[in-house]
Structures are given as C-alpha cells and as structure tokens.
Short mmCIF file of C-alpha atoms (C1' of nucleotides) in Angstrom, two decimals:
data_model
loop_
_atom_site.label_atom_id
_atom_site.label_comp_id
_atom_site.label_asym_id
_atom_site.label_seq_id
_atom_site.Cartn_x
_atom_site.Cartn_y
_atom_site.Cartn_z
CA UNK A 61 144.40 111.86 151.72
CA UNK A 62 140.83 110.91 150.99
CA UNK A 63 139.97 107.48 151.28
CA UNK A 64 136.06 105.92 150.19
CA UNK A 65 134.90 102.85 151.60
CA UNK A 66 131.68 101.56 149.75
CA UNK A 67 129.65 98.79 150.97
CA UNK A 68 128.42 96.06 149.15
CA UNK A 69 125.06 95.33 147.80
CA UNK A 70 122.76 92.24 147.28
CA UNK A 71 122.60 92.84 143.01
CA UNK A 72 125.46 91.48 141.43
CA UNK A 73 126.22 90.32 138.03
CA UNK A 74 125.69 86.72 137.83
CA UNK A 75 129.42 86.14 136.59
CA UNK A 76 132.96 87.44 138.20
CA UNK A 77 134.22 90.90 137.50
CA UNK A 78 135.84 93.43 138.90
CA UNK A 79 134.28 94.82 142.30
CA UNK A 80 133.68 98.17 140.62
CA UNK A 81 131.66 96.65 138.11
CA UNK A 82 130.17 93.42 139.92
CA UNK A 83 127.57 95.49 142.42
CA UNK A 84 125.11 96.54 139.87
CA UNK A 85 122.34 98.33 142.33
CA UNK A 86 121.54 102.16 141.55
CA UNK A 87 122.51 102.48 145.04
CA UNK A 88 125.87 101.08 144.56
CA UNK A 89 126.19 103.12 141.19
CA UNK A 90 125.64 106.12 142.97
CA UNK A 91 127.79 105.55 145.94
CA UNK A 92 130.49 104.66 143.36
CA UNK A 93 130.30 107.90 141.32
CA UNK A 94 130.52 109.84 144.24
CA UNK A 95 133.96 108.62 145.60
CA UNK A 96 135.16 108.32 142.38
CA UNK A 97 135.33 112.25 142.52
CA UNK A 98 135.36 113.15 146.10
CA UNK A 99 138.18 110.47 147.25
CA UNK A 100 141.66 109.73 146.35
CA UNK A 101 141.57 105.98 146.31
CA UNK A 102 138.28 103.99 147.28
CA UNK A 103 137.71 100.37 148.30
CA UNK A 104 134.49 98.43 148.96
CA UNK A 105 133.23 97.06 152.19
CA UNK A 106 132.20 93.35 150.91
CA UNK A 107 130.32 91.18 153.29
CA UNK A 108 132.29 88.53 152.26
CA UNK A 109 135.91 89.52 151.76
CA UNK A 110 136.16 92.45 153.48
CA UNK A 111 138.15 95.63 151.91
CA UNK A 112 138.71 94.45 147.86
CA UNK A 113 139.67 97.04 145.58
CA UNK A 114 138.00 98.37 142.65
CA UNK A 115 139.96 96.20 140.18
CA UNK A 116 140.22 93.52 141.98
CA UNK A 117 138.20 90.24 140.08
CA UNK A 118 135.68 89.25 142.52
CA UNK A 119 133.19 86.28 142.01
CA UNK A 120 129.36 86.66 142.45
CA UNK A 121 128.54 85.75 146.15
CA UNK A 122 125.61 85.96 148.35
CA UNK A 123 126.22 87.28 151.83
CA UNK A 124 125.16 90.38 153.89
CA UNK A 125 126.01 92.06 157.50
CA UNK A 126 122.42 92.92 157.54
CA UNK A 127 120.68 90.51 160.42
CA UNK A 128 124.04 88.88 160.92
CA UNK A 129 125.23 88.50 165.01
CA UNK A 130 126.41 91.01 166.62
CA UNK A 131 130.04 88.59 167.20
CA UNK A 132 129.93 88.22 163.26
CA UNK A 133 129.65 91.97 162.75
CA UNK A 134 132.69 92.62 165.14
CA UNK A 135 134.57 90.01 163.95
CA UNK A 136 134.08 91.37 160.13
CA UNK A 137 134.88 95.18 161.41
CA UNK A 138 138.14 93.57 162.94
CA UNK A 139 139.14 91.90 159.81
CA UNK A 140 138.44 95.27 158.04
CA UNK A 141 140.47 97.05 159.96
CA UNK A 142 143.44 94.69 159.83
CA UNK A 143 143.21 94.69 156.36
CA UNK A 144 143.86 98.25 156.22
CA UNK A 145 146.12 98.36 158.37
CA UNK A 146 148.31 96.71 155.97
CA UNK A 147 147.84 99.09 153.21
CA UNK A 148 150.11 101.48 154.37
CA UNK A 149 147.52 104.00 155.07
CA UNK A 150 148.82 106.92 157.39
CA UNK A 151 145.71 107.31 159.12
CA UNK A 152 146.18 110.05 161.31
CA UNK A 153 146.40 112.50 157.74
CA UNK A 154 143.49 110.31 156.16
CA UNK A 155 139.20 110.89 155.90
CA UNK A 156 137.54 108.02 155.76
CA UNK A 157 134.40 108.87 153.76
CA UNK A 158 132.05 105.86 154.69
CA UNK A 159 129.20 105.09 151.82
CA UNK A 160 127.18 102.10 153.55
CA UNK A 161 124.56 101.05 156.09
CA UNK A 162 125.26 101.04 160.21
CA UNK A 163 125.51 97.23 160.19
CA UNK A 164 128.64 98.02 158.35
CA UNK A 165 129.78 100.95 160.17
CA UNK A 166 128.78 100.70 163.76
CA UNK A 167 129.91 97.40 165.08
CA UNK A 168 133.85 98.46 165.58
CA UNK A 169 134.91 99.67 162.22
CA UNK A 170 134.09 103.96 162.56
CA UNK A 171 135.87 103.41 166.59
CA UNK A 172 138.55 101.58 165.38
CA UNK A 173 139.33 104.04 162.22
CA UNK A 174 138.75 107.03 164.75
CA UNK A 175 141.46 105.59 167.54
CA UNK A 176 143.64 105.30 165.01
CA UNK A 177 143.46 108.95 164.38
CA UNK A 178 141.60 108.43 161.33
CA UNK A 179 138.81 111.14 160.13
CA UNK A 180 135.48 109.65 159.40
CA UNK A 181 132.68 111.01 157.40
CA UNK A 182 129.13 109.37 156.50
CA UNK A 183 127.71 111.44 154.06
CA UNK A 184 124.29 109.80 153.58
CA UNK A 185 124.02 108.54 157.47
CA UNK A 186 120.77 109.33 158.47
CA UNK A 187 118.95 108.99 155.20
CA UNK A 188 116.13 107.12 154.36
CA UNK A 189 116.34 104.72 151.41
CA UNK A 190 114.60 106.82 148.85
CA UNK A 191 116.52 109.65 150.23
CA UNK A 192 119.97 108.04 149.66
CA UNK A 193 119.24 107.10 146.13
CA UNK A 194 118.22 110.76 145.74
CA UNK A 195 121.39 112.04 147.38
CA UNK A 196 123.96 109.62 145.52
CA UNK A 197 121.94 110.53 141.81
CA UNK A 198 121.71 114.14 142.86
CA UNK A 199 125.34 115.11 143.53
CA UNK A 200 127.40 116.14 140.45
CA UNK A 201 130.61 116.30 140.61
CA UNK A 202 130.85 119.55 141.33
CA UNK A 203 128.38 119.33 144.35
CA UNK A 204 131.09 116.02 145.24
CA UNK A 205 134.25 117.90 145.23
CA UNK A 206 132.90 120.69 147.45
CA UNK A 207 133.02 118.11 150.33
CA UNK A 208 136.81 118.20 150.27
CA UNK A 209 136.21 121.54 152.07
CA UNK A 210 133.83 121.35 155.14
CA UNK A 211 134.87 119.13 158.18
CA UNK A 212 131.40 118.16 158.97
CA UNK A 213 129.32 117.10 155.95
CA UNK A 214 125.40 117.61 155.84
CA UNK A 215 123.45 116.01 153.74
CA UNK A 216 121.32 118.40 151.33
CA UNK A 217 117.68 117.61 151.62
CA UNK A 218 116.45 116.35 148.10
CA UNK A 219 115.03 118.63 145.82
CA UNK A 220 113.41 118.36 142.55
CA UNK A 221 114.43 118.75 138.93
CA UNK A 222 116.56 116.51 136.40
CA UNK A 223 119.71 116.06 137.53
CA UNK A 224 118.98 113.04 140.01
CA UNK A 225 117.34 111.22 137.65
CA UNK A 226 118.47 108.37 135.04
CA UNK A 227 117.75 110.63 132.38
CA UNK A 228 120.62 113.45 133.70
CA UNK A 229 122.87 112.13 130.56
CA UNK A 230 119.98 113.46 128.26
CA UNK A 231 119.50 116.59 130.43
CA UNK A 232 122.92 117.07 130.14
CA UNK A 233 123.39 116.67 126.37
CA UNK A 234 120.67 118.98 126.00
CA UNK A 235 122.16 121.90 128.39
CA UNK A 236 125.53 121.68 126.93
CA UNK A 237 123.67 121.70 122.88
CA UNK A 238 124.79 124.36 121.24
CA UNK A 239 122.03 125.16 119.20
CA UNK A 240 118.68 125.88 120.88
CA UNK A 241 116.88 123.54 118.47
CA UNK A 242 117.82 119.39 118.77
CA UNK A 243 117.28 116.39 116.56
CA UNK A 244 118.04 113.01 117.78
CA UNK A 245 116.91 109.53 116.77
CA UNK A 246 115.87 106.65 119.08
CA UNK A 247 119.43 105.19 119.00
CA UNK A 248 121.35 108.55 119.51
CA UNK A 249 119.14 109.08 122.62
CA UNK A 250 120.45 105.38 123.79
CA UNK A 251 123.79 105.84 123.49
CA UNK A 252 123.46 109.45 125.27
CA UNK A 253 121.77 107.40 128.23
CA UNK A 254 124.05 104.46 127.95
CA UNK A 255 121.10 101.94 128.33
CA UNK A 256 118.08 101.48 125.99
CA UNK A 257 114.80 103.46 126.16
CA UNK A 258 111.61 101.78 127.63
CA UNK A 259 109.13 99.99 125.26
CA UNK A 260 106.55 102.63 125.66
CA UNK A 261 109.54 105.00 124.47
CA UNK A 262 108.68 103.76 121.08
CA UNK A 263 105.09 102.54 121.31
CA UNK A 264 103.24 105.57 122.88
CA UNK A 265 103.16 109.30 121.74
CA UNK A 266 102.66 110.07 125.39
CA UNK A 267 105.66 108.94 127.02
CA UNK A 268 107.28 112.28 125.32
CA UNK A 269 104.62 114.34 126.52
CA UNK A 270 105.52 117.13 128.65
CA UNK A 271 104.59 116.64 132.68
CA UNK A 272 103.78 119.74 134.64
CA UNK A 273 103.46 117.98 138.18
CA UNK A 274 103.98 113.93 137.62
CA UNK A 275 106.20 111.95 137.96
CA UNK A 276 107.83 110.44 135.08
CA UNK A 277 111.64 111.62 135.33
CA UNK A 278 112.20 111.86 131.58
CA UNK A 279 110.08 114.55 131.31
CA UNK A 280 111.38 116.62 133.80
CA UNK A 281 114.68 115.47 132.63
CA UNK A 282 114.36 117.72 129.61
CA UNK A 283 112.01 120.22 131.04
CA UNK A 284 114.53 120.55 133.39
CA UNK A 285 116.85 121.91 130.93
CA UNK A 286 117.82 125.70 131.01
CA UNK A 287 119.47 128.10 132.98
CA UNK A 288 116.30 130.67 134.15
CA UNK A 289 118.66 133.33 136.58
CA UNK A 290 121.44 135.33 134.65
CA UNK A 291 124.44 135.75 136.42
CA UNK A 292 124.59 137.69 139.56
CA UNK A 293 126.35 141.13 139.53
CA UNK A 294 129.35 141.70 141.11
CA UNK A 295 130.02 138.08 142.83
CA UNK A 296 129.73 136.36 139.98
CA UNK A 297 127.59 133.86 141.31
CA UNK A 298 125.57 131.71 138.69
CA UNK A 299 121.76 131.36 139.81
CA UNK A 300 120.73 127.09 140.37
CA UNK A 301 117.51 128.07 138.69
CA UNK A 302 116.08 126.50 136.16
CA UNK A 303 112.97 127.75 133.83
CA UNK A 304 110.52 125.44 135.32
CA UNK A 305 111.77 126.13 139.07
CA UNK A 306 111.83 129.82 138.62
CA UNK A 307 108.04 130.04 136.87
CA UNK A 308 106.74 126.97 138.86
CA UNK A 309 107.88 127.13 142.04
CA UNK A 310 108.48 130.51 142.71
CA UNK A 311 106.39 133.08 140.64
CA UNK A 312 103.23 130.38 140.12
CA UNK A 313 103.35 128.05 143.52
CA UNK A 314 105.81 130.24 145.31
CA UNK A 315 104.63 133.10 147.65
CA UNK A 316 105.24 137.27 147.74
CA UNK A 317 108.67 136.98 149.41
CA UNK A 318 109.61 134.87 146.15
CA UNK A 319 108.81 136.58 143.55
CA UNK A 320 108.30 140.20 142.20
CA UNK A 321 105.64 138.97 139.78
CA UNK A 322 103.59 137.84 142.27
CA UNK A 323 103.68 140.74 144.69
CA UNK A 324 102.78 142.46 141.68
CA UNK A 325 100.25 140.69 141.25
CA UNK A 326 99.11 140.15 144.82
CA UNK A 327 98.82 143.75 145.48
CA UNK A 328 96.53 145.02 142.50
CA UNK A 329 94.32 141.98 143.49
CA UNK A 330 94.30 142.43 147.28
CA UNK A 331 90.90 143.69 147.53
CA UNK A 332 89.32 141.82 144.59
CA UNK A 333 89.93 138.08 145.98
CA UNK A 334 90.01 139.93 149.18
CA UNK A 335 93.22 138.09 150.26
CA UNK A 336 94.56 138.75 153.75
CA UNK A 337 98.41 140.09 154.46
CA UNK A 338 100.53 137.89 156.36
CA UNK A 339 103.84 138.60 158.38
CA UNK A 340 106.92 138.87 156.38
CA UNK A 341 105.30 140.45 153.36
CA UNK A 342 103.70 137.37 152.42
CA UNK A 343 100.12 136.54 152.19
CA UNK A 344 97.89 133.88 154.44
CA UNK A 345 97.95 130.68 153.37
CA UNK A 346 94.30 130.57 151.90
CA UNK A 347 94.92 134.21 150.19
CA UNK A 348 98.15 132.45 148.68
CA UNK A 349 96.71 130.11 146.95
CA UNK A 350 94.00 131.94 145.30
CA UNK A 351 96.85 134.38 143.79
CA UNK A 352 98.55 131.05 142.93
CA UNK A 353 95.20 130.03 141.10
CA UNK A 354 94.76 133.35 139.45
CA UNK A 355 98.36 133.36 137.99
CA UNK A 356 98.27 129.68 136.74
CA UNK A 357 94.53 130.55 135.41
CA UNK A 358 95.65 133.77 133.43
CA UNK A 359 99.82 133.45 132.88
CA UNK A 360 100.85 132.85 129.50
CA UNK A 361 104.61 132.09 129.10
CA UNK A 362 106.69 133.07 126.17
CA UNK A 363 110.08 131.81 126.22
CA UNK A 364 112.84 133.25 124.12
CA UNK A 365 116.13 131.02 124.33
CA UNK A 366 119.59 132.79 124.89
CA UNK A 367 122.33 131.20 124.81
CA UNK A 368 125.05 133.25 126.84
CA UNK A 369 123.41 133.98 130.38
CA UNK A 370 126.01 136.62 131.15
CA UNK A 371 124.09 138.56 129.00
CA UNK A 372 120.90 138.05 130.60
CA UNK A 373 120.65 140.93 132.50
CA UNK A 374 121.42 143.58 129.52
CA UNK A 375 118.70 141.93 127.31
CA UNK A 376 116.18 142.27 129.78
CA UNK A 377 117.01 146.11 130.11
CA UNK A 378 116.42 145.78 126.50
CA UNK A 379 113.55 143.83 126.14
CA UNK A 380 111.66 145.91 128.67
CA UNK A 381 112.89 149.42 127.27
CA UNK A 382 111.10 148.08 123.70
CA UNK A 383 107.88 146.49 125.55
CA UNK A 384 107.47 149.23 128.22
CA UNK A 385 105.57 146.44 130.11
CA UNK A 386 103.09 148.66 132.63
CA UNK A 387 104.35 146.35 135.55
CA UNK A 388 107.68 146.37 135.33
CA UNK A 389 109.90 149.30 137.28
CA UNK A 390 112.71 148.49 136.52
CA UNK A 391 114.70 149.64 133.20
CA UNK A 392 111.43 151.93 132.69
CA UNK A 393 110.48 155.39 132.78
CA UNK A 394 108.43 156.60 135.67
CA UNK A 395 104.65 157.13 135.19
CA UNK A 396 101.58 157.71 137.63
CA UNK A 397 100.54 154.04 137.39
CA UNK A 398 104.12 153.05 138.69
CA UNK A 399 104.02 155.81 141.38
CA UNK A 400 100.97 153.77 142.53
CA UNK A 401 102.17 150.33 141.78
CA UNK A 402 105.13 151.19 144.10
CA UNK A 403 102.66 152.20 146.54
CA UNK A 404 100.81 149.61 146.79
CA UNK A 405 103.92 146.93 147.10
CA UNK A 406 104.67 148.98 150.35
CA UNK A 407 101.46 147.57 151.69
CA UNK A 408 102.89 144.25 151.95
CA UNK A 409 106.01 145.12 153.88
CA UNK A 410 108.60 142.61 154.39
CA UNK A 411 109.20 144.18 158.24
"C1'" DT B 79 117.36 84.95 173.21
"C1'" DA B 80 118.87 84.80 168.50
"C1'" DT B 81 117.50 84.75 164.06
"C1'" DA B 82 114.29 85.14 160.22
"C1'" DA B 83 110.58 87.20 158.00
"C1'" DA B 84 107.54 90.92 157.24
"C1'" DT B 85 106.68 95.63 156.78
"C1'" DG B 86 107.18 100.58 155.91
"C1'" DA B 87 109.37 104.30 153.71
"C1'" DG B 88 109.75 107.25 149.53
"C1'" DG B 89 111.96 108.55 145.16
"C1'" DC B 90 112.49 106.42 140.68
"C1'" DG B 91 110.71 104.45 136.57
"C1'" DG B 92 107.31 102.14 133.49
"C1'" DG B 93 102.60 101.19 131.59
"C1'" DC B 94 98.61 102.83 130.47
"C1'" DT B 95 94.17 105.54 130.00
"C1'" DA B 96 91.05 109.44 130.43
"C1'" DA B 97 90.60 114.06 129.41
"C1'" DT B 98 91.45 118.04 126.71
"C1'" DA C 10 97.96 115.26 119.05
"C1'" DT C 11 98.99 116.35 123.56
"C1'" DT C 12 98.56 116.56 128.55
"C1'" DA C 13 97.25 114.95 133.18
"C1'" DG C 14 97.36 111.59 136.26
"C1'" DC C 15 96.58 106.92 138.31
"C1'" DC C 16 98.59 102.56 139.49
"C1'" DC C 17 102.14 99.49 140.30
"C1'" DG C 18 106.74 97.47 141.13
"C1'" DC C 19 111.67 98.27 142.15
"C1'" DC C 20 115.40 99.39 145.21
"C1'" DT C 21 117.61 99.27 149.87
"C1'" DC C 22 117.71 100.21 154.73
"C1'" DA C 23 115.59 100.37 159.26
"C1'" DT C 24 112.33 98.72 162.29
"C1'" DT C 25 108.92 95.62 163.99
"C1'" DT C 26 106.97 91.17 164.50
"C1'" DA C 27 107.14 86.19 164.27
"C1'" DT C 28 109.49 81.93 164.91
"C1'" DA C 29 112.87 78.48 166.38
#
DNA sequence: TATAAATGAGGCGGGCTAAT
DNA sequence: ATTAGCCCGCCTCATTTATA
C-alpha cells in the first residue's frame, strides 16, 4: 500500500470545491499528478484541517504552517497523525510518499509515521523551488510508476526539453500524430492544452518562431518533438533522445566522447585550429569549443521523418549504402581515406 | 525571544524588439 | 517572414533580517 500526502498551498479558488480541485498552484498541480499515479490512495496535508481527502468539499481558507510556532506545528503533526490513525491504515505494510515543505514534515509527523512502522519517502526533499516545479512537471507517468520499485528515491536533476513544460499536452499530441505533417487551428491547440493561448499567441508572428537557445517553453515544446535514437539492439532499450538533444547537445555543444560526428570532425581538424587532446579522448576545453564553433558555422541539417523507429537502424544501413558518405565507416566499403580516418580517431584515445 | 517581513533562488511563461 | 534574445513577473520554499 502506497499512500500520498500532499500539502496545501496558498492559491485557492475563491469558492468551495473539492480539495483536489481547490489548490490551484502549478506546484500543487504537479504534486497532485504525481500521486495520482505513483500512490494508491492520496490525501492532502491542509494547514487548516489537517488530512481531507481528495473529494472531500473544502471551503477557501487562508492559513499556512510556514512561520507558524514551533507548539502549533507539533500540535498540527499530532492531529495529523490521529487522524490517520483512524483510517484504518496498516502502517507497518504502508509508504508514505510525502509531497510538501519541512514545516509540514519535520515537526512530529515523518517520526510519528516512522514509529509506527510506517515507510516514508520525500521525493522532492531537498529541492529548490524552481527545481520542484521542474521535478513535479517533468515526471510522466511512466518516470512516476518506476518509484514503486526503489526503496530510496533520488530526485533526477532537471534537464531540458518539452516534457516539463505547460505546453507537454501539445508536445504530446504532436509525438503521438500520425502523420508527419499537422494542421491545427487556434482553438484545437486550446483544447489540446486545456487552457487558452497567450495574447501574443495570436497577435505576433514571432511567438511561433522557432528558439534555438531561449527560453520560451512553447517552442521547445514542439521542437522537442521526435524520437532522434532508434531502438537499441538486443535489449530493446528505446533511446530518451530527442532530435534537438542529439544534434544540439551532443554532436554541436557536446564533446568527442559524445559523439562520432564530432571526433570525426575533431580529428581531420586537429592541426588546422590546432586544438589540444585532452584525457579521456576528449579535447581541452578551449579546443572544444572551437570544434563546437566550426560545426555550428558549417553543419547543415536535413531531416527526413520516419515514423517507426524500430526501423531506424536498417534505413540508415540504407541510406548510407546509397550516399557512400566519405565519413561514415560504418555500413560502407573500405577505402584508403577510411584506412586513414580510422587512424586518425586512434589519436584521440579514450584510455 | 517570537514573530513578521524581506530577500534570494531558478525554472516557467509572456511581451516585445532588434537583427537577419 | 523568421530568428535571436532581452526584460520582467510569477510561483513557492528556505533563509536572513527586522520588529514587537
């Protein structure tokens, strides 16, 4: 048994509903989607009234733990704990998965759960604000129901790309498309994102403009979308990447180690930019970044959609048998120039 | 000493303009 | 027409500083 507790938050409708719906903060929203798949049953943690379930009609109030006494925040953890312990919980068999801030947790409530032989988890502890609304946004519910498993549950540091981001519905709709080319209207969009699109949605051109480094999350919401790694031969195992990690990060920002193309690249141009090896087959820092200059200077990317990724790995051996592209190994016939390009990869050795 | 107020953090999201 | 990028406010928690 999997229990959530889920504290409360200052936003709140201004009218009564149920406590699933009455916290209205992305932080809430987030901490709520996350138990709804990782936990059997979930309750919040309300300032006020203590453990309420989700369905449970709650009126709009104004009260916080946060800055409260220390006797205030013991006598609330009491409370809580009394409360459940007349929900016939059988807490030595239970995880308490705790979504909400120390004021909540550490004045009686994680002890008391624990000495009753209770499991307790804190997924986000530790995490700044920024980094819990990244965490909360960022876990699908996949990523959710793989903390079932593990006893001990570590936080993944945040990393880019769409899928934290409001506009994940769109990214979504867009991955799961069946054709490769999409039409949607204003209002089709909306509905997709459940909530309407910003003024500037509709006002300026440039809010559907493309963003290589920014920050504006629709963008990467959609450049986001598609799968860039086929599927790994024999485990199975489906590669995270996307088109814009895989040629951003990795073969134009990235480093040696990373990418193929840019040892490739690294090696014919060692003595031209002059660039200096570095242990572990990568380059010095100054000598990496003038490769990753040269590559964003001259790279031109062509993308060809395919929709079954399985395949992936069989196109390219067909793509490159019909190209005979003079830096690729791989699926080609051997020639002098790849006798040499081999070569010269060896003088970057990984060690 | 207890409480309240201010501040910092950092990712998200919106508005807008300059540059290409 | 499109891209790059600056600026600002929001959100919440944790910590520091000010006040009663």
């Amino acid at each position: 048994m999997r229990v959530g507790l889920v504290g409360c938050v200052k936003t709140k409708l201004d009218h009564a509903a149920p406590a699933q719906d009455l916290y209205v903060s992305t932080l809430f929203r987030g901490r709520r989607a996350f138990v709804e798949v990782s936990c059997d049953q979930w309750f919040v943690l309300s300032a006020k009234h203590g453990v309420v379930s989700p369905a449970e009609i709650v009126e709009p109030y104004e009260e916080t733990l946060n800055g409260k006494p220390l006797d205030a925040k013991r006598s609330w953890a009491a409370s809580v704990l009394q409360q459940l312990d007349g929900n016939d919980i059988g807490f030595t068999d239970t995880v308490f998965e705790i979504h909400a801030g120390a004021e909540y947790r550490d004045f009686g409530l994680v002890d008391g759960l624990q000495s009753r032989g209770a499991t307790v988890q804190v997924p986000a502890a530790h995490l700044g604000q920024g980094e819990q609304l990244a965490f909360y946004a960022g876990r699908s519910a996949v990523t959710a129901q793989t903390l079932r498993r593990p006893t001990t549950v570590t936080p993944a540091p945040s990393s880019p790309g769409a899928a934290r981001s409001s506009y994940a519905p769109l990214a979504g709709y867009l991955q799961a498309a069946e054709p490769s080319f999409v039409q949607l209207s204003f209002p089709q969009i909306e509905r997709i994102l459940s909530r309407p699109l910003p003024a500037s949605a509709r006002r300026h051109r440039a809010w559907w403009s493309n963003e290589s480094r920014g920050t504006h999350s629709q963008a990467a919401a959609w450049m986001g979308v598609g799968q860039a790694g086929a599927t790994q031969w024999p485990s199975g195992k489906r590669s995270q990447a996307t088109l814009a990690s895989r040629i951003g990060q990795q073969h134009i920002r990235g480093n040696t180690r990373s990418s193929t193309f840019r040892l490739t690249i690294s090696v014919l141009l060692l003595n031209r930019l002059g660039l200096v090896p570095a242990n572990g087959g990568k380059l010095d820092p100054r000598s990496n970044g003038l490769v990753s200059g040269w590559i964003a200077e001259h790279l031109r990317v062509v993308i060809a959609p395919l929709d079954d990724r399985d395949r992936l790995g069989a196109v390219e051996a067909e793509v490159v048998a019909q190209l005979d592209p003079p830096l690729n190994l791989g699926h080609c016939l051997p020639s002098e120039a790849r006798t040499r390009l081999t070569a010269l990869r060896r003088s970057l050795p990984r060690r």
